[in-house]
Short mmCIF file of C-alpha atoms in Angstrom, two decimals:
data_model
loop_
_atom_site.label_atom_id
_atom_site.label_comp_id
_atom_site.label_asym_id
_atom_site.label_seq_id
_atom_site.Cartn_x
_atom_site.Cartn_y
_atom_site.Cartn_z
CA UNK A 1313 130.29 113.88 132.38
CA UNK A 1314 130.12 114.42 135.99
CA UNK A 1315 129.18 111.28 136.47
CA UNK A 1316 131.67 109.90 134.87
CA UNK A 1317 129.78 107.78 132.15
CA UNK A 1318 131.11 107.75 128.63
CA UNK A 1319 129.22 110.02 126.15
CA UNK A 1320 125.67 108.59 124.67
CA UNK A 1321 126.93 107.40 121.37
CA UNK A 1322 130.42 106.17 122.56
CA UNK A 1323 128.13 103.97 124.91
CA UNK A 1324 126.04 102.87 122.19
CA UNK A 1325 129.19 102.40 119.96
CA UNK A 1326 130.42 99.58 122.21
CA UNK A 1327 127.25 97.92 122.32
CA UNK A 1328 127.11 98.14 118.29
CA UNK A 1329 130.90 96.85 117.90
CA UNK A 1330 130.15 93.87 120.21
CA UNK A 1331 127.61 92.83 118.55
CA UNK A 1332 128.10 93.67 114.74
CA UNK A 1333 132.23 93.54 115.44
CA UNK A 1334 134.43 93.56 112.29
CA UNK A 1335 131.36 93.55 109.72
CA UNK A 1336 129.93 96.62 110.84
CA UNK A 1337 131.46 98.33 107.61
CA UNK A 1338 129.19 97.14 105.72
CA UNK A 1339 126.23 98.81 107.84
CA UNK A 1340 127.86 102.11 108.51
CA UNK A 1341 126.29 103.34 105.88
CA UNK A 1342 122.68 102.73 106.45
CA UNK A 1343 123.29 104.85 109.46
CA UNK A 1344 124.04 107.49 107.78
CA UNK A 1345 121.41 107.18 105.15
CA UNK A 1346 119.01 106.97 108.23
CA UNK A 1347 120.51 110.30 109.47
CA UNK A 1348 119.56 111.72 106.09
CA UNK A 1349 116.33 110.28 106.05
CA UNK A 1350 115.44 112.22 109.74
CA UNK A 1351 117.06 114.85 109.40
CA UNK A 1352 117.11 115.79 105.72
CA UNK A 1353 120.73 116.56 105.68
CA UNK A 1354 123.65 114.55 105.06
CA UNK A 1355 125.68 117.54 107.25
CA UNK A 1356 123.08 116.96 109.60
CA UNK A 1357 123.47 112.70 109.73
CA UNK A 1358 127.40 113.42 110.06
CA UNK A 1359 126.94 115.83 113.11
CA UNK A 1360 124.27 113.17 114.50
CA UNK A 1361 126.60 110.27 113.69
CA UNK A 1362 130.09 110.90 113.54
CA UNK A 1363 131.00 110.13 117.09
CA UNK A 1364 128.90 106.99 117.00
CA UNK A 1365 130.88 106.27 114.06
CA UNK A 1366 134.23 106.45 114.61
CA UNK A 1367 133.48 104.97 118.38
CA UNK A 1368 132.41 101.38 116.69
CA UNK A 1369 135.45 102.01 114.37
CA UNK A 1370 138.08 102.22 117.10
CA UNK A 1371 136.36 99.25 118.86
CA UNK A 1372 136.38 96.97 116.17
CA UNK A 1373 140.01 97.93 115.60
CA UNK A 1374 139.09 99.53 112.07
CA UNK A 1375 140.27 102.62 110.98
CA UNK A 1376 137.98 105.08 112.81
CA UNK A 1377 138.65 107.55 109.39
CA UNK A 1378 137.16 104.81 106.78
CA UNK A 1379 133.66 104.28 109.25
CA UNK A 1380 133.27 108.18 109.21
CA UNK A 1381 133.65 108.42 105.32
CA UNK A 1382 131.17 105.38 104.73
CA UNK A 1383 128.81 107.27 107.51
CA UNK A 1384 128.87 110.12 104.77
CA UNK A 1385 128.66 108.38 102.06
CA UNK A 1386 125.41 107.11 103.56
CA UNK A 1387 124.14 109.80 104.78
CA UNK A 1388 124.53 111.10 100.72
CA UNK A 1389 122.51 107.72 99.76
CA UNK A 1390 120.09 109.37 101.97
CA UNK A 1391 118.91 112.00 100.48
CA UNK A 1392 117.06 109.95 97.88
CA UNK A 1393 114.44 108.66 100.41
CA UNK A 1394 114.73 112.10 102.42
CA UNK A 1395 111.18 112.85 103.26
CA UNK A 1396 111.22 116.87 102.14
CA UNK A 1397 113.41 116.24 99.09
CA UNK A 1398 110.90 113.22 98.36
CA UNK A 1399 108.06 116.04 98.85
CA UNK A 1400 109.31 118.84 97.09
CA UNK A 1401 110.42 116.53 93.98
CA UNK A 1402 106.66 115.42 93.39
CA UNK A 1403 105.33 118.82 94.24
CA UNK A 1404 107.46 119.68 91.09
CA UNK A 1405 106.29 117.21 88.69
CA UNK A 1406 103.05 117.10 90.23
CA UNK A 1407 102.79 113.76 92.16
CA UNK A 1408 101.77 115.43 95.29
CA UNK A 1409 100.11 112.50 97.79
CA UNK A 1410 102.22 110.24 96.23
CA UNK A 1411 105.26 110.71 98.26
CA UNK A 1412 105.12 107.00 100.16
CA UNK A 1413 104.60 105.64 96.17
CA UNK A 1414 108.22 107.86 95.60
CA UNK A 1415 110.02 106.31 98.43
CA UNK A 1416 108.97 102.89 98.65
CA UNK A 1417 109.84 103.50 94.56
CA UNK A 1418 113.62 104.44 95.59
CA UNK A 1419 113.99 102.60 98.60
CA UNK A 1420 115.91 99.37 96.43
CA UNK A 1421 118.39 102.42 94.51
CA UNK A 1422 118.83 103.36 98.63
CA UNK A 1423 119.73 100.11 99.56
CA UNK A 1424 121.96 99.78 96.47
CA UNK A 1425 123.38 102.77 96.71
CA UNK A 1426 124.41 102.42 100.54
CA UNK A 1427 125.15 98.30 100.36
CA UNK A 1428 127.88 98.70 97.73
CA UNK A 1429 130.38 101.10 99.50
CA UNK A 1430 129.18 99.13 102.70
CA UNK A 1431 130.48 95.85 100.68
CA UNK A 1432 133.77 97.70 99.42
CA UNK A 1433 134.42 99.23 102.68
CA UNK A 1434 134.12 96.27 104.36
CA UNK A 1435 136.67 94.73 101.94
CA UNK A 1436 139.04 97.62 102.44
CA UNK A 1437 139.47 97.39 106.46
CA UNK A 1438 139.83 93.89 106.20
CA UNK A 1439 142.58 94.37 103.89
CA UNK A 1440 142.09 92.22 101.12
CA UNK A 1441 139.57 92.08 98.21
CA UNK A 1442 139.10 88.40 98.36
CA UNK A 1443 136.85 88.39 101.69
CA UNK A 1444 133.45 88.43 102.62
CA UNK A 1445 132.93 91.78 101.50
CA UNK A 1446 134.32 91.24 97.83
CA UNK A 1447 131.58 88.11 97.68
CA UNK A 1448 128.87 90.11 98.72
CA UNK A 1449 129.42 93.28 96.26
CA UNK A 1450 130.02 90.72 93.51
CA UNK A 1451 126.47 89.15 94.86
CA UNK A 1452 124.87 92.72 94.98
CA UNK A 1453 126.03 93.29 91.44
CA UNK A 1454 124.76 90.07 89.99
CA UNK A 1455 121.33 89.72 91.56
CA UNK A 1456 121.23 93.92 90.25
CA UNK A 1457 122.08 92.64 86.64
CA UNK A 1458 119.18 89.96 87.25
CA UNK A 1459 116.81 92.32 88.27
CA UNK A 1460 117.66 94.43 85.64
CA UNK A 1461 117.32 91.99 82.75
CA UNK A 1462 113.65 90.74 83.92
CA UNK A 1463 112.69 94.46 83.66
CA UNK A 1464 114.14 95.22 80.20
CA UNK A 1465 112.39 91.55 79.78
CA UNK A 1466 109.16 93.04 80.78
CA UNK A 1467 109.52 96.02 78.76
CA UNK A 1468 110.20 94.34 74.96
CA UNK A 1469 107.29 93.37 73.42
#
């Protein structure tokens, strides 16, 4: 600007790459998802975002391209805890007043749903699959197969 300050979210993409640095892959995407959560778009959460994005990605020496796509894959993730999708889905089958119930009820497929690209992506702009990234999809999918046998568990009589 006339002031000659960098734009808001390249300013608060430095901040964000020194501090998160070369893991912030993995949390691109809960930006997004956050984006899509506020605004109730995923278009919306890249036009927010997408700047911030590919900011942290050039400062942590990433390919910018690869932050921006996980940004939108979040921002897709999103939509399931979207406040008026979560409304007008249980005004349709009738849970209406129930909405917190519905999100706090889809907040762990969220969280899976935005940690796994997070986990791959991660593994991708470091360049190899046998990183910190590969471990902690590999964890993600195990403790998911855990959870999911104690609830098939719970279910058999």
């Amino acid at each position: 600007g006339a002031a000659e300050f960098e734009k808001m979210p390249i300013a608060l993409a430095e901040g964000v790459a020194s501090v998160a640095g070369p893991a912030w892959p993995i949390f691109a995407p809960f930006i997004g998802g956050f984006g899509a959560f506020v605004a109730g778009s995923n278009t919306v959460s890249n036009m927010m975002f997408s700047l911030f994005q590919f900011g942290v990605g050039s400062r942590i020496n990433a390919d910018p391209t690869w932050i921006v796509a996980l940004q939108a894959v979040g921002g897709a993730a999103g939509n399931i805890i979207c406040v008026h999708n979560v409304v007008a889905a249980s005004a349709v089958v009738g849970l209406v007043g129930k909405e917190g119930l519905v999100i706090r009820k889809t907040l762990p497929a969220f969280v899976y749903y935005a940690l796994v690209p997070g986990c791959l992506g991660f593994a991708i702009v470091s360049q190899g699959l046998l990183n910190l990234g590969s471990i902690a999809l590999v964890l993600v999918y195990l403790g998911l197969l855990v959870f999911a046998r104690k609830q098939f568990s719970k279910a058999s009589p």
